[in-house]
Tab-separated table of C-alpha atoms and ligand atoms in Angstrom:
chain	number	residue	atom	x	y	z
A	1	MET	CA	23.391	118.331	140.888
A	2	ASP	CA	25.326	121.071	142.698
A	3	ASN	CA	28.002	121.600	140.129
A	4	PRO	CA	26.512	120.772	136.757
A	5	GLU	CA	29.120	120.124	134.085
A	6	ILE	CA	29.594	121.693	130.671
A	7	LEU	CA	28.013	119.854	127.737
A	8	TYR	CA	28.983	120.664	124.166
A	9	MET	CA	26.913	119.189	121.358
A	10	VAL	CA	28.781	118.685	118.089
A	11	VAL	CA	26.471	118.728	115.081
A	12	PRO	CA	27.997	118.186	111.607
A	13	CYS	CA	26.105	120.012	108.864
A	14	TYR	CA	26.471	119.576	105.140
A	15	ASN	CA	23.888	121.442	103.098
A	16	GLU	CA	21.396	121.373	105.947
A	17	GLU	CA	19.637	124.702	105.414
A	18	ALA	CA	16.273	122.930	105.339
A	19	VAL	CA	16.536	121.567	108.882
A	20	LEU	CA	19.056	123.748	110.661
A	21	ASN	CA	16.687	126.222	112.283
A	22	GLU	CA	14.346	123.492	113.469
A	23	THR	CA	17.264	121.503	114.922
A	24	ALA	CA	18.584	124.640	116.615
A	25	SER	CA	15.265	125.528	118.225
A	26	GLN	CA	14.693	121.960	119.460
A	27	LEU	CA	18.205	121.808	120.894
A	28	LYS	CA	17.790	125.167	122.558
A	29	ALA	CA	14.576	124.018	124.242
A	30	LYS	CA	16.376	120.880	125.375
A	31	TYR	CA	19.304	122.905	126.759
A	32	ILE	CA	16.971	125.227	128.657
A	33	SER	CA	15.271	122.275	130.348
A	34	LEU	CA	18.612	120.564	131.117
A	35	ILE	CA	19.999	123.779	132.613
A	36	GLU	CA	16.826	124.240	134.696
A	37	ARG	CA	17.127	120.692	135.963
A	38	LYS	CA	20.759	121.518	136.848
A	39	LEU	CA	21.998	118.621	134.742
A	40	ILE	CA	24.261	120.809	132.615
A	41	SER	CA	26.049	124.088	133.222
A	42	PRO	CA	24.770	127.306	131.586
A	43	GLU	CA	28.146	127.472	129.841
A	44	SER	CA	27.086	124.533	127.675
A	45	ARG	CA	26.890	125.146	123.932
A	46	VAL	CA	25.730	123.606	120.678
A	47	VAL	CA	28.501	123.685	118.069
A	48	PHE	CA	27.418	123.393	114.455
A	49	VAL	CA	30.242	122.239	112.212
A	50	ASN	CA	29.751	123.478	108.688
A	51	ASP	CA	31.359	120.851	106.464
A	52	GLY	CA	31.933	122.958	103.382
A	53	SER	CA	28.241	123.359	102.568
A	54	LYS	CA	27.303	124.879	99.242
A	55	ASP	CA	24.030	126.336	100.504
A	56	LYS	CA	23.226	128.899	103.196
A	57	THR	CA	24.180	126.620	106.105
A	58	TRP	CA	27.169	128.687	107.304
A	59	SER	CA	25.408	132.043	107.153
A	60	MET	CA	22.528	130.476	109.099
A	61	ILE	CA	24.981	129.231	111.733
A	62	GLN	CA	26.477	132.726	111.972
A	63	GLU	CA	23.012	134.167	112.443
A	64	LEU	CA	22.200	131.635	115.145
A	65	HIS	CA	25.429	132.536	116.922
A	66	SER	CA	24.867	136.265	116.774
A	67	SER	CA	21.250	136.064	117.920
A	68	ASP	CA	21.892	133.439	120.615
A	69	PRO	CA	25.582	133.350	121.546
A	70	ASP	CA	24.765	131.681	124.863
A	71	PHE	CA	23.562	128.580	123.081
A	72	PHE	CA	25.055	128.378	119.599
A	73	SER	CA	28.615	128.285	118.333
A	74	GLY	CA	29.922	127.391	114.922
A	75	ILE	CA	32.937	125.914	113.217
A	76	ASP	CA	33.486	126.510	109.541
A	77	LEU	CA	35.630	123.942	107.757
A	78	ALA	CA	37.599	125.177	104.781
A	79	HIS	CA	36.181	122.467	102.509
A	80	ASN	CA	33.952	119.400	102.584
A	81	SER	CA	35.867	116.836	104.652
A	82	GLY	CA	33.131	114.243	105.124
A	83	HIS	CA	30.932	113.413	108.088
A	84	GLN	CA	33.552	111.632	110.204
A	85	ASN	CA	36.157	114.368	109.793
A	86	ALA	CA	33.598	117.061	110.532
A	87	VAL	CA	32.619	115.295	113.756
A	88	LEU	CA	36.273	114.940	114.751
A	89	ALA	CA	36.986	118.590	113.949
A	90	GLY	CA	34.159	119.569	116.292
A	91	LEU	CA	35.239	117.208	119.055
A	92	MET	CA	38.889	118.242	118.938
A	93	THR	CA	37.900	121.907	119.012
A	94	VAL	CA	35.738	121.549	122.115
A	95	LYS	CA	37.725	118.937	124.022
A	96	ASP	CA	39.436	121.475	126.270
A	97	ILE	CA	36.421	123.653	126.959
A	98	CYS	CA	33.814	121.018	127.785
A	99	ASP	CA	33.366	118.263	130.360
A	100	MET	CA	31.372	116.060	128.030
A	101	ALA	CA	30.431	116.182	124.357
A	102	ILE	CA	27.561	114.612	122.447
A	103	THR	CA	27.741	114.138	118.683
A	104	MET	CA	24.490	114.144	116.772
A	105	ASP	CA	23.385	114.472	113.140
A	106	ALA	CA	21.746	117.696	112.053
A	107	ASP	CA	18.680	116.059	110.502
A	108	LEU	CA	16.834	115.214	113.756
A	109	GLN	CA	16.956	111.480	113.053
A	110	ASP	CA	18.489	110.979	116.469
A	111	ASP	CA	15.968	111.510	119.256
A	112	ILE	CA	16.819	114.699	121.133
A	113	ASN	CA	15.014	113.416	124.229
A	114	THR	CA	17.687	110.743	124.604
A	115	ILE	CA	20.146	113.452	125.631
A	116	ASP	CA	18.709	113.506	129.174
A	117	ALA	CA	19.371	109.810	129.629
A	118	MET	CA	22.870	110.165	128.173
A	119	VAL	CA	23.786	112.927	130.593
A	120	GLU	CA	22.340	110.995	133.527
A	121	LYS	CA	24.397	107.943	132.549
A	122	TYR	CA	27.452	110.190	132.415
A	123	TYR	CA	26.905	111.252	136.021
A	124	GLU	CA	26.582	107.580	136.949
A	125	GLY	CA	30.206	107.213	135.949
A	126	ASN	CA	30.069	106.230	132.285
A	127	GLN	CA	32.740	107.820	130.125
A	128	VAL	CA	31.061	106.806	126.867
A	129	VAL	CA	27.311	106.515	126.321
A	130	TYR	CA	26.283	104.979	122.994
A	131	GLY	CA	22.959	105.934	121.484
A	132	VAL	CA	21.585	102.685	120.052
A	133	ARG	CA	18.515	102.653	117.859
A	134	SER	CA	15.868	100.254	119.057
A	135	ALA	CA	13.820	100.029	115.870
A	136	ARG	CA	14.308	100.561	112.185
A	137	ASP	CA	10.634	100.961	111.324
A	138	THR	CA	11.057	104.357	109.706
A	139	ASP	CA	13.741	103.170	107.291
A	140	THR	CA	13.047	101.956	103.815
A	141	PHE	CA	13.452	98.212	103.397
A	142	PHE	CA	16.599	98.838	101.388
A	143	LYS	CA	18.260	101.041	104.031
A	144	LYS	CA	17.286	98.613	106.797
A	145	PHE	CA	18.605	95.626	104.885
A	146	THR	CA	21.901	97.263	103.922
A	147	ALA	CA	22.463	98.781	107.362
A	148	GLU	CA	21.845	95.522	109.225
A	149	GLY	CA	23.950	93.624	106.741
A	150	PHE	CA	26.676	96.196	107.355
A	151	TYR	CA	26.855	95.578	111.120
A	152	LYS	CA	26.804	91.803	110.698
A	153	PHE	CA	29.460	91.891	107.992
A	154	MET	CA	31.635	94.199	110.087
A	155	LYS	CA	31.512	91.751	112.956
A	156	VAL	CA	32.362	88.761	110.774
A	157	MET	CA	35.250	90.763	109.320
A	158	GLY	CA	36.628	91.463	112.767
A	159	ALA	CA	35.816	95.144	113.269
A	160	ASP	CA	33.907	95.263	116.517
A	161	VAL	CA	31.241	97.944	116.461
A	162	VAL	CA	28.237	98.486	118.731
A	163	TYR	CA	25.249	97.015	116.891
A	164	ASN	CA	22.839	99.618	115.516
A	165	HIS	CA	24.849	102.481	116.943
A	166	ALA	CA	25.674	105.275	114.525
A	167	ASP	CA	27.444	108.412	115.632
A	168	PHE	CA	25.019	109.567	118.309
A	169	ARG	CA	27.109	109.279	121.464
A	170	LEU	CA	28.302	111.038	124.559
A	171	MET	CA	31.978	111.116	125.385
A	172	SER	CA	33.654	112.521	128.465
A	173	LYS	CA	36.526	114.969	128.368
A	174	ARG	CA	38.847	112.131	129.367
A	175	VAL	CA	37.814	110.040	126.358
A	176	LEU	CA	38.179	113.037	124.035
A	177	GLN	CA	41.738	113.588	125.278
A	178	GLU	CA	42.528	109.964	124.449
A	179	LEU	CA	40.799	110.208	121.078
A	180	ALA	CA	43.172	113.046	120.229
A	181	GLY	CA	45.976	110.478	120.316
A	182	PHE	CA	44.478	108.526	117.396
A	183	LYS	CA	46.271	109.998	114.422
A	184	GLU	CA	44.768	107.927	111.627
A	185	VAL	CA	43.520	109.575	108.473
A	186	ASN	CA	40.903	106.968	107.580
A	187	LEU	CA	38.476	107.796	110.318
A	188	PHE	CA	35.893	105.343	111.530
A	189	LEU	CA	34.808	106.728	114.880
A	190	ARG	CA	32.382	103.869	115.549
A	191	GLY	CA	35.327	101.501	115.605
A	192	MET	CA	37.754	103.847	117.353
A	193	VAL	CA	35.703	104.813	120.400
A	194	PRO	CA	35.234	101.222	121.674
A	195	LEU	CA	39.018	100.805	121.342
A	196	ILE	CA	39.583	103.613	123.843
A	197	GLY	CA	37.798	101.627	126.526
A	198	PHE	CA	36.607	103.049	129.890
A	199	GLN	CA	33.220	102.362	131.437
A	200	SER	CA	30.485	102.659	128.833
A	201	CYS	CA	26.805	101.863	128.396
A	202	ASN	CA	24.017	102.044	125.829
A	203	VAL	CA	20.840	104.063	125.799
A	204	TYR	CA	18.095	103.086	123.379
A	205	TYR	CA	16.042	105.386	121.195
A	206	GLU	CA	13.799	105.226	118.170
A	207	ARG	CA	15.337	106.753	115.119
A	208	HIS	CA	13.055	109.121	113.239
A	209	GLU	CA	12.835	109.952	109.606
A	210	ARG	CA	14.965	112.800	108.356
A	211	PHE	CA	13.112	116.010	109.273
A	212	ALA	CA	13.801	117.710	105.938
A	213	GLY	CA	16.318	117.692	103.125
A	214	GLU	CA	17.945	114.666	101.537
A	215	SER	CA	20.315	112.024	102.819
A	216	LYS	CA	23.921	112.897	102.108
A	217	TYR	CA	24.831	109.223	102.289
A	218	PRO	CA	23.917	107.611	98.983
A	219	LEU	CA	24.638	103.905	98.473
A	220	LYS	CA	28.024	104.645	96.931
A	221	LYS	CA	29.199	106.562	100.005
A	222	MET	CA	27.727	103.908	102.314
A	223	LEU	CA	29.662	101.143	100.556
A	224	ALA	CA	32.853	103.207	100.714
A	225	PHE	CA	32.210	103.727	104.424
A	226	ALA	CA	31.800	99.991	105.006
A	227	VAL	CA	34.986	99.139	103.091
A	228	ASN	CA	36.826	101.821	105.044
A	229	GLY	CA	35.504	100.454	108.324
A	230	ILE	CA	36.733	96.957	107.560
A	231	THR	CA	40.113	97.800	106.101
A	232	SER	CA	40.895	100.379	108.780
A	233	PHE	CA	40.096	98.039	111.595
A	234	SER	CA	40.947	94.534	110.656
A	235	THR	CA	43.507	92.484	108.846
A	236	LYS	CA	41.011	89.642	108.530
A	237	PRO	CA	40.745	90.030	104.737
A	238	LEU	CA	44.506	89.428	104.563
A	239	LYS	CA	44.119	86.282	106.644
A	240	LEU	CA	41.274	85.152	104.364
A	241	ILE	CA	43.680	85.288	101.423
A	242	THR	CA	46.026	82.953	103.224
A	243	THR	CA	43.183	80.566	103.988
A	244	LEU	CA	41.998	80.756	100.403
A	245	GLY	CA	45.501	80.034	99.153
A	246	PHE	CA	45.712	77.051	101.493
A	247	ILE	CA	42.401	75.605	100.311
A	248	MET	CA	43.405	76.125	96.690
A	249	SER	CA	46.655	74.263	97.261
A	250	LEU	CA	44.794	71.331	98.816
A	251	ALA	CA	42.333	71.333	95.918
A	252	SER	CA	45.121	71.344	93.388
A	253	ILE	CA	46.745	68.332	95.050
A	254	CYS	CA	43.426	66.482	94.748
A	255	ALA	CA	43.136	67.575	91.124
A	256	PHE	CA	46.655	66.347	90.482
A	257	ILE	CA	45.900	62.940	91.997
A	258	TRP	CA	42.699	62.727	89.993
A	259	ALA	CA	44.526	63.632	86.778
A	260	PHE	CA	47.194	61.046	87.545
A	261	ILE	CA	44.627	58.313	88.139
A	262	ALA	CA	42.793	59.309	84.963
A	263	LYS	CA	46.016	59.141	82.999
A	264	ILE	CA	46.921	55.675	84.303
A	265	GLY	CA	43.364	54.442	83.800
A	266	GLY	CA	43.560	55.648	80.236
A	267	PHE	CA	40.338	57.608	80.312
A	268	SER	CA	41.864	61.064	80.281
A	269	GLU	CA	41.168	63.532	77.567
A	270	HIS	CA	43.422	66.371	76.716
A	271	GLY	CA	40.870	68.954	77.555
A	272	TRP	CA	41.016	72.475	76.367
A	273	SER	CA	38.146	73.604	78.566
A	274	SER	CA	39.744	72.574	81.848
A	275	THR	CA	42.860	74.541	80.931
A	276	MET	CA	40.829	77.600	80.101
A	277	CYS	CA	38.831	77.254	83.322
A	278	SER	CA	41.895	77.094	85.479
A	279	ILE	CA	43.424	80.102	83.756
A	280	TRP	CA	40.296	82.104	84.475
A	281	LEU	CA	40.042	80.838	88.008
A	282	ILE	CA	43.639	81.557	88.901
A	283	GLY	CA	43.551	84.886	87.102
A	284	GLY	CA	40.420	85.900	88.956
A	285	LEU	CA	41.754	84.845	92.306
A	286	GLN	CA	44.977	86.694	91.765
A	287	LEU	CA	43.156	89.845	90.824
A	288	LEU	CA	40.943	89.567	93.883
A	289	CYS	CA	43.910	89.108	96.171
A	290	LEU	CA	45.787	91.947	94.533
A	291	GLY	CA	42.739	94.132	94.993
A	292	ILE	CA	42.556	93.421	98.692
A	293	ILE	CA	46.271	94.013	99.146
A	294	GLY	CA	45.872	97.201	97.153
A	295	GLU	CA	43.265	98.410	99.646
A	296	TYR	CA	45.807	98.180	102.407
A	297	VAL	CA	48.582	99.718	100.365
A	298	GLY	CA	46.269	102.630	99.664
A	299	LYS	CA	45.647	102.980	103.381
A	300	ILE	CA	49.372	103.001	104.158
A	301	TYR	CA	49.812	105.620	101.460
A	302	ALA	CA	47.221	107.879	103.034
A	303	GLU	CA	48.551	107.346	106.554
A	304	VAL	CA	52.206	108.031	105.816
A	305	LYS	CA	51.349	111.348	104.236
A	306	GLN	CA	50.015	112.502	107.596
A	307	ARG	CA	47.935	115.213	106.084
A	308	PRO	CA	45.736	117.237	108.391
A	309	ARG	CA	42.328	115.623	108.518
A	310	TYR	CA	40.469	118.891	108.495
A	311	ILE	CA	41.203	122.570	108.329
A	312	ILE	CA	39.239	124.969	110.480
A	313	ALA	CA	38.597	128.294	108.827
A	314	ASP	CA	36.672	129.891	111.680
A	315	PHE	CA	35.435	129.167	115.208
A	316	ILE	CA	32.802	131.423	116.690
A	317	ASN	CA	32.105	130.819	120.344
A	318	LYS	CA	31.168	133.076	123.206
A	319	LYS	CA	33.240	132.449	126.308
A	320	ASP	CA	31.747	133.034	129.718
A	321	ASN	CA	33.873	135.064	132.092
A	322	SER	CA	34.299	132.306	134.565
B	401	LIG	N1	27.363	115.267	106.745
B	401	LIG	C1	28.562	115.992	106.789
B	401	LIG	N2	29.413	115.914	105.705
B	401	LIG	C2	29.161	115.142	104.611
B	401	LIG	C3	27.959	114.358	104.600
B	401	LIG	C4	27.088	114.450	105.683
B	401	LIG	O1	28.823	116.710	107.737
B	401	LIG	O2	29.971	115.114	103.690
B	401	LIG	C5	26.434	115.356	107.896
B	401	LIG	C6	25.000	115.664	107.543
B	401	LIG	O3	24.773	117.047	107.483
B	401	LIG	C7	24.249	115.025	108.702
B	401	LIG	C8	25.120	113.821	109.069
B	401	LIG	O4	26.394	114.090	108.497
B	401	LIG	O5	24.167	115.867	109.822
B	401	LIG	C9	24.569	112.520	108.540
B	401	LIG	O6	24.271	112.617	107.154
B	401	LIG	P1	22.907	112.078	106.538
B	401	LIG	O7	21.776	112.373	107.468
B	401	LIG	O8	22.782	112.655	105.175
B	401	LIG	O9	23.176	110.522	106.472
B	401	LIG	P2	22.109	109.320	106.718
B	401	LIG	O10	21.434	109.612	108.033
B	401	LIG	O11	21.166	109.374	105.573
B	401	LIG	O12	22.952	108.082	106.758
B	402	LIG	MG1	20.500	111.267	108.516
């Protein structure tokens, strides 16, 4: 490659002091080899986004930057904004100074050696390269089961996401510029990027176990993420309510006919239980429907406020004089 392009890695970090130095040294080694192979420009950087960590993460990022400004940059968010917002903050900060950006978790679960293939695919003309995990052997049964269920459920619910792809992906400058036009507050990047379009492809990798530290995605957060993904991307739940209402109406007509026949036949009983059952059934259904509608109302509420999705307190980055 005569004119290698600038790659920025965006790595969100929330309380990652246990892995940060290892991640940094592995990424640096990777960058050195990519620069030697003339696949990326020496102006390429790794940007660690500190998502309001309570531990030493930010001071470690500052140290990395001051000892190795040619490789490491840092963004400090004013408070914990969540993984998706941290990734977006990083991407929007680098979109004008890079040619391509790769987002990757800080815990080394994503295989760093996949970066080569991603960059090569970029030069083949792909604007988006999705990192897709080929196996889930390292996951606990529970994580595997919930994660696979998540992708299947998302699809059934009408939010089209790339199967087994998390947030390990390469995006070109062009795609980042378009992503900047998505103003939604409820971020679900996995759903948003496919919406942008352009030529894309997958590269496959084996996902490792977390190198050190604990998962910051407990079940509660994962469920919230799934609900957010569905309600931000599809109105299918609303359509399901209509279908449910339709079926209920049909059923009630049948029940009415049955009651009428029973009355005429003289074998009806003035039942207390059936009345109670229907009250519970209708009450339950109404609550369910209200709940789903409430989800959307909550979304509208958050969107109309148009609050900033993240606040950057600091950006440390060495600029080359070119
Ligand atoms: N993360 C973040 N903000 C948060 C939670 C997580 O920036 O509020 C980062 C975290 O540091 C990691 C990535 O998001 O780099 C994925 O988190 P984690 O590995 O804990 O999730 P899991 O892989 O267990 O789903
Ligand atoms: Mg992880």
